[in-house]
Amino acid sequence: EAQVTQNPRYLITVTGKKLTVTCSQNMNHEYMSWYRQDPGLGLRQIYYSMNVEVTDKGDVPEGYKVSRKEKRNFPLILESPSPNQTSLYFCASSTDGNYGYTFGSGTRLTVV
Amino acid sequence: KQEVTQIPAALSVPEGENLVLNCSFTDSAIYNLQWFRQDPGKGLTSLLLIQSSQREQTSGRLNASLDKSSGRSTLYIAASQPGDSATYLCAGLPQGGSEKLVFGKGTKLTVNP
């Protein structure tokens, strides 16, 4: 089944403890992105990648890192999480923009 | 900066009604547009994609159209069912090579039995 897989689905962590949210797609897609969803603010792009080793900032990149060492994987790294990064995170992928995006099931992160 | 407005923000209808959800972009230069459905606490499920050369797409009881001249899209749901209850999001990919989908804040639909 063609899909974007995120792990974990739920995560509660403490301020400052480094964490990684994994994202993997099995559709051989070139483009991958991370979004966060917050009440009243909607979905906002954090980072995106157009190919292996090519990444760029989205609208809200502060406090996040990404890497794209393999085509299928695009992990999101929070080096020192803070409570304002409590959010619902989505990974998405696309062949190219004209064919639409497939989203993962989301990761609900709580930073206390 | 591209902004997306979805109207109404919430809608409650009895089962069986036909309904229209609206989406508008401040900048009408949209390359393509996608409608998504989101159930509470869940991910985004793609419903319809209107590609750059298209103006309309249909899937079952759903029909979406895009007027590129005005930057407006509508999602038509025929014969609504309680299982259609969810939040519906529209997202546009701006022209000019951007890979950032710009999302509206959604319309929360409740279909009452």
Coordinates of C-alpha atoms in Angstrom, one line a residue, chain B residues 19-67:
Chain B
L19 CA -23.9 21.4 0.4
V20 CA -21.2 23.6 -0.8
L21 CA -17.9 24.5 0.9
N22 CA -16.0 27.5 -0.3
C23 CA -12.3 28.3 -0.5
S24 CA -10.6 31.5 -1.7
F25 CA -7.0 32.6 -2.2
T26 CA -5.7 36.2 -1.9
D27 CA -3.5 35.5 -4.9
S28 CA -5.3 33.8 -7.7
A29 CA -2.0 32.4 -9.2
I30 CA -2.6 28.9 -8.1
Y31 CA -0.8 26.0 -9.8
N32 CA -3.1 23.3 -8.4
L33 CA -5.5 22.7 -5.6
Q34 CA -6.2 19.8 -3.3
W35 CA -9.2 19.2 -1.0
F36 CA -8.5 17.1 2.1
R37 CA -10.6 15.6 4.8
Q38 CA -9.5 15.4 8.4
D39 CA -11.2 13.4 11.1
P40 CA -10.6 14.4 14.8
G41 CA -7.1 13.5 15.8
K42 CA -6.3 11.9 12.5
G43 CA -4.3 12.6 9.4
L44 CA -5.3 14.3 6.2
T45 CA -7.0 12.2 3.5
S46 CA -6.8 13.6 0.0
L47 CA -10.3 13.8 -1.6
L48 CA -9.8 15.6 -4.9
L49 CA -6.9 17.1 -6.8
I50 CA -7.4 19.7 -9.5
Q51 CA -4.2 19.7 -11.5
S52 CA -2.8 22.7 -13.3
S53 CA -4.6 22.0 -16.6
Q54 CA -7.9 21.1 -15.0
R55 CA -10.9 23.1 -13.8
E56 CA -12.9 20.4 -12.1
Q57 CA -12.7 17.0 -10.5
T58 CA -15.4 14.5 -9.4
S59 CA -15.3 11.5 -7.1
G60 CA -18.5 9.8 -6.2
R61 CA -20.7 12.3 -4.4
L62 CA -17.9 14.9 -4.3
N63 CA -17.2 17.6 -6.9
A64 CA -14.6 20.2 -6.7
S65 CA -14.1 23.2 -9.1
L66 CA -11.4 25.8 -9.4
D67 CA -11.8 29.2 -11.0

